[in-house]
Short mmCIF file of C-alpha atoms in Angstrom, two decimals:
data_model
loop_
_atom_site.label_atom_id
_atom_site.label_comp_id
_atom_site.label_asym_id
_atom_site.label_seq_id
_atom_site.Cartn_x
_atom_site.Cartn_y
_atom_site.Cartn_z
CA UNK A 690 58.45 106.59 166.93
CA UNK A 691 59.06 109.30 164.32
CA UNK A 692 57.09 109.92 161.43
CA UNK A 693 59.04 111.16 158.19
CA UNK A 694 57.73 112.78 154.77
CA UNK A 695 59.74 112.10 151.94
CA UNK A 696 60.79 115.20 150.49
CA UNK A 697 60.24 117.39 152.35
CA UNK A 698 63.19 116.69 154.59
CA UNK A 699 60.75 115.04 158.30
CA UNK A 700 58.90 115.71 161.81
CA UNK A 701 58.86 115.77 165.78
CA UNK A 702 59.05 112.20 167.58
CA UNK A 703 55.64 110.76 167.89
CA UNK A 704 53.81 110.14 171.34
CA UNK A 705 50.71 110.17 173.19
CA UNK A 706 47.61 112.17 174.35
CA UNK A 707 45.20 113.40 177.03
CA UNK A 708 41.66 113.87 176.02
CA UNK A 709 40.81 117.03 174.12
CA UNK A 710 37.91 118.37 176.17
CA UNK A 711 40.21 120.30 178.55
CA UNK A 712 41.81 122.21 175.60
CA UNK A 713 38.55 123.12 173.69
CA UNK A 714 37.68 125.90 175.66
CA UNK A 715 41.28 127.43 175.97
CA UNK A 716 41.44 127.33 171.50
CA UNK A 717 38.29 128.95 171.51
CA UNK A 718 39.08 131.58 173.44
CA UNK A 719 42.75 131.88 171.19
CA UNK A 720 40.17 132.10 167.78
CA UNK A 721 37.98 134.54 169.17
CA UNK A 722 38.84 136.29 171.95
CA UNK A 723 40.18 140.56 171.24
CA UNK A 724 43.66 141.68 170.85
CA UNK A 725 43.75 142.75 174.22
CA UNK A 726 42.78 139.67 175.68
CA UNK A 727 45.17 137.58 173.86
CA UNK A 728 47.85 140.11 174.82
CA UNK A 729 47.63 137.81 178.25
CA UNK A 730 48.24 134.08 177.08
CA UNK A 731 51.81 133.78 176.97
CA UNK A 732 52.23 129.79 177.42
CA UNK A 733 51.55 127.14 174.33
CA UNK A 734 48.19 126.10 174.09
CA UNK A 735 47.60 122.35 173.30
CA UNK A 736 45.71 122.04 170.75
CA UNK A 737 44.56 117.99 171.48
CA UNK A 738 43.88 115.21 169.04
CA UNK A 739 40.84 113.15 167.52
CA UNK A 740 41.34 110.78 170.55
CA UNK A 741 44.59 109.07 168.84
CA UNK A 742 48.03 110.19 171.21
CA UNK A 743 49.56 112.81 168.47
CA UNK A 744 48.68 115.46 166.46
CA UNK A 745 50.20 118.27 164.46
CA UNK A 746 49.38 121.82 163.38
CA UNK A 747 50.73 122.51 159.81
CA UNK A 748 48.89 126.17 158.89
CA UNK A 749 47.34 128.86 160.17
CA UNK A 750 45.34 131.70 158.36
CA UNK A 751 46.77 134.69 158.31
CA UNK A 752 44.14 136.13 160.73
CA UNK A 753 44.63 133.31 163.24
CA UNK A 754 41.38 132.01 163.16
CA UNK A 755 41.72 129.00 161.91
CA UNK A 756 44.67 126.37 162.28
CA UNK A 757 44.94 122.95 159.59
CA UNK A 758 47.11 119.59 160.03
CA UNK A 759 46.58 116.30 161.22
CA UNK A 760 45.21 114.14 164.32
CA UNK A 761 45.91 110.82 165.00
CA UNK A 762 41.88 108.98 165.61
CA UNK A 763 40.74 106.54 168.12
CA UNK A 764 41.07 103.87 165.50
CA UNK A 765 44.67 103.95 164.40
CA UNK A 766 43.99 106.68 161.51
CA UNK A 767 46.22 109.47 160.95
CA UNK A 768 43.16 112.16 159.68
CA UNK A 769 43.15 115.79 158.53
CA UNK A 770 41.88 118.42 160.66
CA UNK A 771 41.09 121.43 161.46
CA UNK A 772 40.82 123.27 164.61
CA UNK A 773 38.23 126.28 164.09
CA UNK A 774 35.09 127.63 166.75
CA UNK A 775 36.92 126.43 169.70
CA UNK A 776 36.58 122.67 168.04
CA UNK A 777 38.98 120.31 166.44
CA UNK A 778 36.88 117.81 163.29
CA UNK A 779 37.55 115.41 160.70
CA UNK A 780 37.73 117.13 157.06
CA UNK A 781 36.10 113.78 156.21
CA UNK A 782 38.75 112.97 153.26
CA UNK A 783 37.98 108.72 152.42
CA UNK A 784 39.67 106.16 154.09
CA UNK A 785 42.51 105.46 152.22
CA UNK A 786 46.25 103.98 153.39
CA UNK A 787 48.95 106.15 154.83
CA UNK A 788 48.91 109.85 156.55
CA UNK A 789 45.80 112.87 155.63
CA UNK A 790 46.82 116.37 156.09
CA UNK A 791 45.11 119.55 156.49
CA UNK A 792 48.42 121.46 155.04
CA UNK A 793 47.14 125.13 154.09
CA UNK A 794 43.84 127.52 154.98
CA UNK A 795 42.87 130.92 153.99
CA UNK A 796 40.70 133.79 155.67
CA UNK A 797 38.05 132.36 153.55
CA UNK A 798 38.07 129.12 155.18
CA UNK A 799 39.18 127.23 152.69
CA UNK A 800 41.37 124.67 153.40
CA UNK A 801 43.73 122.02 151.10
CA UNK A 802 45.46 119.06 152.11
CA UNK A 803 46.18 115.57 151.07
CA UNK A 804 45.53 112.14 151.76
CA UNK A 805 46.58 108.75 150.85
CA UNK A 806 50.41 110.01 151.87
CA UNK A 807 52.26 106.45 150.79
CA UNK A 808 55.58 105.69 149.38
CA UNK A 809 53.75 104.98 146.67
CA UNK A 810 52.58 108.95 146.27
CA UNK A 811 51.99 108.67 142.11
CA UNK A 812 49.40 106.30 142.98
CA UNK A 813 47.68 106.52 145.85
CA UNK A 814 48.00 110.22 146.83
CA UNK A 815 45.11 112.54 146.57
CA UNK A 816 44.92 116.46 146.49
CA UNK A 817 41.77 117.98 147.98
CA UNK A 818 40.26 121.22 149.10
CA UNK A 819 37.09 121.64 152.10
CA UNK A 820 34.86 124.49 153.10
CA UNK A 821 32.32 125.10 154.97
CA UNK A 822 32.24 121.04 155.00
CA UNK A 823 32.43 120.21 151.70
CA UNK A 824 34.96 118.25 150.53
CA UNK A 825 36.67 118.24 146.66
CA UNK A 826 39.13 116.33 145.33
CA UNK A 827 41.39 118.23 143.10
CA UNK A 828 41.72 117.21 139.19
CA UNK A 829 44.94 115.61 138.17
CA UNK A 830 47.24 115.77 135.06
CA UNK A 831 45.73 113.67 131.98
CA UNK A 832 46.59 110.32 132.29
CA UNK A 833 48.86 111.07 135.38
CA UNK A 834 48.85 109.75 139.07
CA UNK A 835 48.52 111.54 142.86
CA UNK A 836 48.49 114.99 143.55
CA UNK A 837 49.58 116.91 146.72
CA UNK A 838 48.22 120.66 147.23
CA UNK A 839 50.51 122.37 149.43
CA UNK A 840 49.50 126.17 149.32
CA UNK A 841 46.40 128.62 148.78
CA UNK A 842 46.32 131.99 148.54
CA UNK A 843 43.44 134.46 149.54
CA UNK A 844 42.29 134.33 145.95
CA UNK A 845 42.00 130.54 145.85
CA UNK A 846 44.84 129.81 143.93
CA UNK A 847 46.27 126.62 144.51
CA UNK A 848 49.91 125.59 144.66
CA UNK A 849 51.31 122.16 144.66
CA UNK A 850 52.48 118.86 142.31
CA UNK A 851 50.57 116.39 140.06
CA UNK A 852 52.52 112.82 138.51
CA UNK A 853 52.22 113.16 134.68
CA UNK A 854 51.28 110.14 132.60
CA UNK A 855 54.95 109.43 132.34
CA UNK A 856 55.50 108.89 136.11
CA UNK A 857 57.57 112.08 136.89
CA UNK A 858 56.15 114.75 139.57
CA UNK A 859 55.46 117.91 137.93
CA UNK A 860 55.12 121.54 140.10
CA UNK A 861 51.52 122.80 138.98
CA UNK A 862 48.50 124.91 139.98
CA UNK A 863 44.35 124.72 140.60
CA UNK A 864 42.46 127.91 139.94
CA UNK A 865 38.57 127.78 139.09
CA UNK A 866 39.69 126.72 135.74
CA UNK A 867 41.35 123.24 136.86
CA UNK A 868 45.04 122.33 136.65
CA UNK A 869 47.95 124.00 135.11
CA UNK A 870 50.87 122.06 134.63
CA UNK A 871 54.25 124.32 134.86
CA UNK A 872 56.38 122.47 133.39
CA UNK A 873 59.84 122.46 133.94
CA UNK A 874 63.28 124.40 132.62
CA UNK A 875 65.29 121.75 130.57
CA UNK A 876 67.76 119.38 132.58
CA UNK A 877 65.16 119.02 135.26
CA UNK A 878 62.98 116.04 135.25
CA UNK A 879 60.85 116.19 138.43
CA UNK A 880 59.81 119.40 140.43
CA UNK A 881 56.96 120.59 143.26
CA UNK A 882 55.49 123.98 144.86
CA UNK A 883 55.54 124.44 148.33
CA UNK A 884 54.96 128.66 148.00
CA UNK A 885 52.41 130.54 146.74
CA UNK A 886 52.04 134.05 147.59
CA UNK A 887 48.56 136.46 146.94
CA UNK A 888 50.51 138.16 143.68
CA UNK A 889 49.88 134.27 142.11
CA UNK A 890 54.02 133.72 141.79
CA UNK A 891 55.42 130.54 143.43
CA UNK A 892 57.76 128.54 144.15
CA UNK A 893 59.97 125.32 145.36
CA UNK A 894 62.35 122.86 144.62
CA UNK A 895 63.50 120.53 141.26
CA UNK A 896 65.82 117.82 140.68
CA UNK A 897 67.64 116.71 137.33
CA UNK A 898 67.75 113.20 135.93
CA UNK A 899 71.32 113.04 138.46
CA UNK A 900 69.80 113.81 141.68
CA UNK A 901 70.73 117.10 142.12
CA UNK A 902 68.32 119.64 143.51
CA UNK A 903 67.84 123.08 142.89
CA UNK A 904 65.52 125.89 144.48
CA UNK A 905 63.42 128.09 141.74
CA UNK A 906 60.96 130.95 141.82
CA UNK A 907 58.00 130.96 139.09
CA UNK A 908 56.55 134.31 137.70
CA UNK A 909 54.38 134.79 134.95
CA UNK A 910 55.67 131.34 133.28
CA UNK A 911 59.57 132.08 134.11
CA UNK A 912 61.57 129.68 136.33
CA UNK A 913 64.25 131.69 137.81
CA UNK A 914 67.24 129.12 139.55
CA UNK A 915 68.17 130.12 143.14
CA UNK A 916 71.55 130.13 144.37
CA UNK A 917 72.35 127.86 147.35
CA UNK A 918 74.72 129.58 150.27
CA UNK A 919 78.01 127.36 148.71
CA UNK A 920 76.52 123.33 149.56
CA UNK A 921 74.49 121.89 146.59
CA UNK A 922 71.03 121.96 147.08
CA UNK A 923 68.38 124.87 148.10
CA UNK A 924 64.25 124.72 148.41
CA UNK A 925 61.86 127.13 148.62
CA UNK A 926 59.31 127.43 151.29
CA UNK A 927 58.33 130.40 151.59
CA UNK A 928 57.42 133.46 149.24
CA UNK A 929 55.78 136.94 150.26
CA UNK A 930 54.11 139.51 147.82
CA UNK A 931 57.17 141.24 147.86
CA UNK A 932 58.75 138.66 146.01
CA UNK A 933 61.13 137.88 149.24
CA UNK A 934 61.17 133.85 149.39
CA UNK A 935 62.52 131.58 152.19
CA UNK A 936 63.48 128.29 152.69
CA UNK A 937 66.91 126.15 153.63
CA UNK A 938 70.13 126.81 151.55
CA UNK A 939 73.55 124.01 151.78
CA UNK A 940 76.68 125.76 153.09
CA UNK A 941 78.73 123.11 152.52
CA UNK A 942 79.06 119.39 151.89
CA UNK A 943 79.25 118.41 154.99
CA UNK A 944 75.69 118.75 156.66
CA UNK A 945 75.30 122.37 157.36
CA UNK A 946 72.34 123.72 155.66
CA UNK A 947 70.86 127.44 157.08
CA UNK A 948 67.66 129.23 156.48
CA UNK A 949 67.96 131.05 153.92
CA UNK A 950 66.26 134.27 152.34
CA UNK A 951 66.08 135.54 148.60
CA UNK A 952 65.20 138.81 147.48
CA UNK A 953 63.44 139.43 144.57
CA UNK A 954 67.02 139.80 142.16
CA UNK A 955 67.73 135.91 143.70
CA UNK A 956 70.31 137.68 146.10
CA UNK A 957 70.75 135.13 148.95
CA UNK A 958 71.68 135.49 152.28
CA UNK A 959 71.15 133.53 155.62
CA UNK A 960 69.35 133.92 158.66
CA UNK A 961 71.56 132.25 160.92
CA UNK A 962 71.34 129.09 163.33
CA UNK A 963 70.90 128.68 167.32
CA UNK A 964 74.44 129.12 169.12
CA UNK A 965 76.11 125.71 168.28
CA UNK A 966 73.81 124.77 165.61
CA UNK A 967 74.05 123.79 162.70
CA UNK A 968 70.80 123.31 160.66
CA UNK A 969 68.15 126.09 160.23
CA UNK A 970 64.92 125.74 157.71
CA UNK A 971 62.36 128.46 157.31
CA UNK A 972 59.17 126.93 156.70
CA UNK A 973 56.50 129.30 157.21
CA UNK A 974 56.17 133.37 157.07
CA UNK A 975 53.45 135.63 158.03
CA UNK A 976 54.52 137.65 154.69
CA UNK A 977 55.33 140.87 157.18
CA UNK A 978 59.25 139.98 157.82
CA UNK A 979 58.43 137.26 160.48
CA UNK A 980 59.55 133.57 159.93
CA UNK A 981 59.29 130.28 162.13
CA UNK A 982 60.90 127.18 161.11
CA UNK A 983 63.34 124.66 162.72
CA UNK A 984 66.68 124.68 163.69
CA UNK A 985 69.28 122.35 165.38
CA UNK A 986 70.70 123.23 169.05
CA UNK A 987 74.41 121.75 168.13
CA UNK A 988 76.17 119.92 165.96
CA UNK A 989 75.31 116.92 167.47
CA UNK A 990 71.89 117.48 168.38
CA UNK A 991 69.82 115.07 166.51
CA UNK A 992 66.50 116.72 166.86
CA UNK A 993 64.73 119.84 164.82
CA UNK A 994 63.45 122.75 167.42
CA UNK A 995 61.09 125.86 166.44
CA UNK A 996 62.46 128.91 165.83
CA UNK A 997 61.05 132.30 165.02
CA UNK A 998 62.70 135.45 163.42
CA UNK A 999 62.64 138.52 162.37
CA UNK A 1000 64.05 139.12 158.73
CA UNK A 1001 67.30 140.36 160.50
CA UNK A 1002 67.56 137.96 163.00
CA UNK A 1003 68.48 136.01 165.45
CA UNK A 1004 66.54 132.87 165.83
CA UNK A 1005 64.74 132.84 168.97
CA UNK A 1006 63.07 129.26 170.71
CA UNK A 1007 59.72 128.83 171.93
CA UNK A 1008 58.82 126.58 174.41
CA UNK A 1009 57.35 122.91 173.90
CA UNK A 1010 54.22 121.93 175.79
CA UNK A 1011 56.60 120.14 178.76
CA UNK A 1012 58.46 122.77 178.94
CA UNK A 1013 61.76 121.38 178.41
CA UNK A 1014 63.10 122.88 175.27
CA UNK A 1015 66.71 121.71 174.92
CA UNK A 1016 66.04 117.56 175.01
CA UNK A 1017 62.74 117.52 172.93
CA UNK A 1018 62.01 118.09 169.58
CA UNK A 1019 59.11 120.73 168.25
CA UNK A 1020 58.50 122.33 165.03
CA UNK A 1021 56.06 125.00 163.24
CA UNK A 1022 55.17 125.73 159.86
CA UNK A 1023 52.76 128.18 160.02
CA UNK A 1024 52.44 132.22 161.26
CA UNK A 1025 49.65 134.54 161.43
CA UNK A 1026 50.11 138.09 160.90
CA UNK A 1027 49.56 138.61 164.97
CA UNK A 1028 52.36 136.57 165.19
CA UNK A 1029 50.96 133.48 166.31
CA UNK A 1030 52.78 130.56 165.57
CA UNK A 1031 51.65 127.16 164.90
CA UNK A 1032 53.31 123.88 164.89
CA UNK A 1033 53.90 120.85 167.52
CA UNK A 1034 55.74 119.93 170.64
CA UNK A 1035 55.65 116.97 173.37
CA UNK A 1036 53.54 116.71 175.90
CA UNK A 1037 55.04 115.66 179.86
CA UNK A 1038 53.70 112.22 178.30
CA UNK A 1039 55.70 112.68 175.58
CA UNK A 1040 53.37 112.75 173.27
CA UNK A 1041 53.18 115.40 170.05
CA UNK A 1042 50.77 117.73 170.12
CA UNK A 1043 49.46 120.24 168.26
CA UNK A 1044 50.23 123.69 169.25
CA UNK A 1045 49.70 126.88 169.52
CA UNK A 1046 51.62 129.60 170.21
CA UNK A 1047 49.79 133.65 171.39
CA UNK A 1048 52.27 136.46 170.46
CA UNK A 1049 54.98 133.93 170.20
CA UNK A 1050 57.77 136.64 169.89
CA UNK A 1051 56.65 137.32 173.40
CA UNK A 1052 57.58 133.84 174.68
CA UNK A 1053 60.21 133.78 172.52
CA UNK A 1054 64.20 133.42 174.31
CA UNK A 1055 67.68 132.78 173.07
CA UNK A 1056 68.71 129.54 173.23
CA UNK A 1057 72.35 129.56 175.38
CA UNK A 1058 75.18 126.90 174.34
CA UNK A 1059 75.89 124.21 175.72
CA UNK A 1060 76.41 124.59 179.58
CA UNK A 1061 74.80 128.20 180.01
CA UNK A 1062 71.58 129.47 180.84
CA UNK A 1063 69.06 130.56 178.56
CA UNK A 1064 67.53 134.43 178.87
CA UNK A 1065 64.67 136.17 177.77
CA UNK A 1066 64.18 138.59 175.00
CA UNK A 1067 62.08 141.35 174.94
CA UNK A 1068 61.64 140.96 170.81
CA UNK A 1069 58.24 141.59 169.70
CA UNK A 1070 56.46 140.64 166.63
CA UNK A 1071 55.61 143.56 164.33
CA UNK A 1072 53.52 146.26 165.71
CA UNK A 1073 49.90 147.28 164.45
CA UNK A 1074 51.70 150.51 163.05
CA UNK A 1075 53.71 148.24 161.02
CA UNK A 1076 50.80 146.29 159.31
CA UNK A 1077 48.37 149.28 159.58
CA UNK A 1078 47.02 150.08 155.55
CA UNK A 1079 49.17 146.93 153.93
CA UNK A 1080 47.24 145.68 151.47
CA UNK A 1081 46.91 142.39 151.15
CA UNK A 1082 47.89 141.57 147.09
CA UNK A 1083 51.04 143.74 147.72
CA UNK A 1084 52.33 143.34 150.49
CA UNK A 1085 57.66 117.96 157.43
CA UNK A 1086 58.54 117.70 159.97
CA UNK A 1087 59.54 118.48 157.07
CA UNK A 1088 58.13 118.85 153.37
CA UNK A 1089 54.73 119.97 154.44
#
């Protein structure tokens, strides 16, 4: 069975569970344990579920001490959670129909998410925001509908959508003085975030009263319209303090769509796909140069697999909790500035799981074509003299 978000284009096939005592102690160790110990983990760490069989790691904080997204319960629920102290909880949002996510967390600890995930988003979808175990639901437009928060930064700002009191979905943000609605350029009826950087700029994708989608960046009130690698459609992901934002980009007509990068003048280029592939999509950065995302293993390959990269490529695979990369689906959305990547993968049960990968560029390989072997790489994430003195204001499946 596959579970699918709307947009926000969907997610690895779900499956089943074994309990999560036998993986407590292992996260624990990954939250607290020094540099030099962590140096040593180099397979994926199972996160486990609420006692449901599948769960699924959405964020991380960009210290790697905390990891957000959503457990299936013992009781048919699909919950948000967070796994923090060597512990996975409930973020306690209220029963309500459809999926919960924990989507985004900070190195303050606090997390947003949203629940009531329907088809029917405008009204039954809620925005919230938890710390230190209290929970908040976030405002909404005046007379409007659901809200999804998608993105904080380390100052609290909050990036995501709100339904306006005439039905359409409207990209805005939470600070401590509520919700700002951004608006959106004329032609385009409908729009969310799903970046936020620590400068306070975002951005994400719109669609006019046609269909047609376009990516954007937001500063300072100013939409600026992304160009797409030659197909139709873009979306943003992504966006670093350098004003570098990331995301998927249409090559053509005809299916292909690559990860894509924008520099700060809306220059585009793209990062490339697996040998064979076809389909790449950023979805997370550590804001350093390093992405992870998903990407396709041929043409015909009807599953997404995690990738992670360097800003100059190539993509390089990790490897799912059975081990066997090429016939089961994983993906990640979220990377710490150690490199850590989180995201989910089967189980031998085939069940997804939550996980976490240590140093991931370590475990990282090149996926061969068709019919060839695999090799190692010896790619590393960046080095502590890369990130030494950075400071940090400058530096869904598929929509989460």
């Amino acid at each position: 069975m596959t579970r699918t978000r709307s947009d926000r284009r969907t997610r690895p096939v779900r499956a089943r569970v074994l309990t999560v005592a036998a993986v407590l102690a292992i996260t624990a160790a990954a939250a607290t344990t020094p540099a030099s110990a962590r140096e040593g983990m180099r397979d994926p760490i199972d996160l486990g579920t609420l006692g449901g069989p599948n769960s699924f790691a959405i964020g991380i904080n960009p210290t790697g001490t905390i990891v957000v997204g959503e457990s299936d319960d013992g009781h048919g629920q699909i919950r948000p959670v967070a796994w923090l102290d060597g512990r996975i909880i409930d973020l306690g949002t209220p029963a309500a129909p459809g999926e919960a996510d924990g989507l985004d967390v900070n190195d303050r600890g606090v997390i947003v998410g949203a629940y009531g995930q329907t088809n029917d988003p405008a009204a039954t979808q809620h925005a919230f925001t938890w710390h230190a175990g209290v929970l908040r639901i976030l405002p909404g437009l005046p007379g409007g509908g659901g809200t999804y928060a998608r993105r904080i930064n380390a100052y609290g700002e909050i990036a995501g959508d709100a339904f306006t009191a005439d039905g359409h979905d409207h990209p805005v943000l939470w600070d401590a003085r509520g919700i700002r609605d951004l608006g959106l350029p004329p032609g385009y009826t409908d729009g969310y975030l799903l970046a936020l950087n620590d400068e306070g700029d975002t951005g994400g994708a719109m669609f006019a009263a046609d269909g047609s989608e376009a990516a954007f960046t937001w500063h300072e009130g100013r939409f600026q319209i992304l160009p797409t690698l030659g197909g139709p459609t873009a979306q943003v992901n992504v966006l670093d303090d350098r004003g570098v934002a990331g995301g998927i980009a249409d090559v053509d007509t005809n299916g292909t769509s690559e990860a894509a990068l924008w520099g700060p003048t809306a220059t585009v280029r793209g990062l490339g796909f697996f040998p064979g592939g076809n389909f790449s999509w950023i979805l997370g950065t550590n804001g350093l140069g390093d992405y992870t995302g998903i990407a396709s293993l041929s043409a015909t390959d009807p599953f997404p697999h995690v990738f992670v990269a360097h800003a100059g490529g190539p993509l390089l695979a990790l490897p799912p909790l059975s081990g066997d990369y090429s016939t089961n689906p994983s993906i990640a959305h979220g990377i710490d500035r150690q490199g850590d990547v989180a995201g989910a993968s089967p189980t031998a049960n085939d069940n997804a799981h939550a996980t976490l990968w240590i140093r991931a560029f370590d475990q990282a390989f090149r996926p061969a074509p068709a019919g060839q072997t695999s090799r190692p790489t010896h790619d590393h994430s960046p080095s502590s003299e890369m990130t030494k003195g950075r400071d940090s204001r400058s530096s869904s499946w598929l929509r989460p």
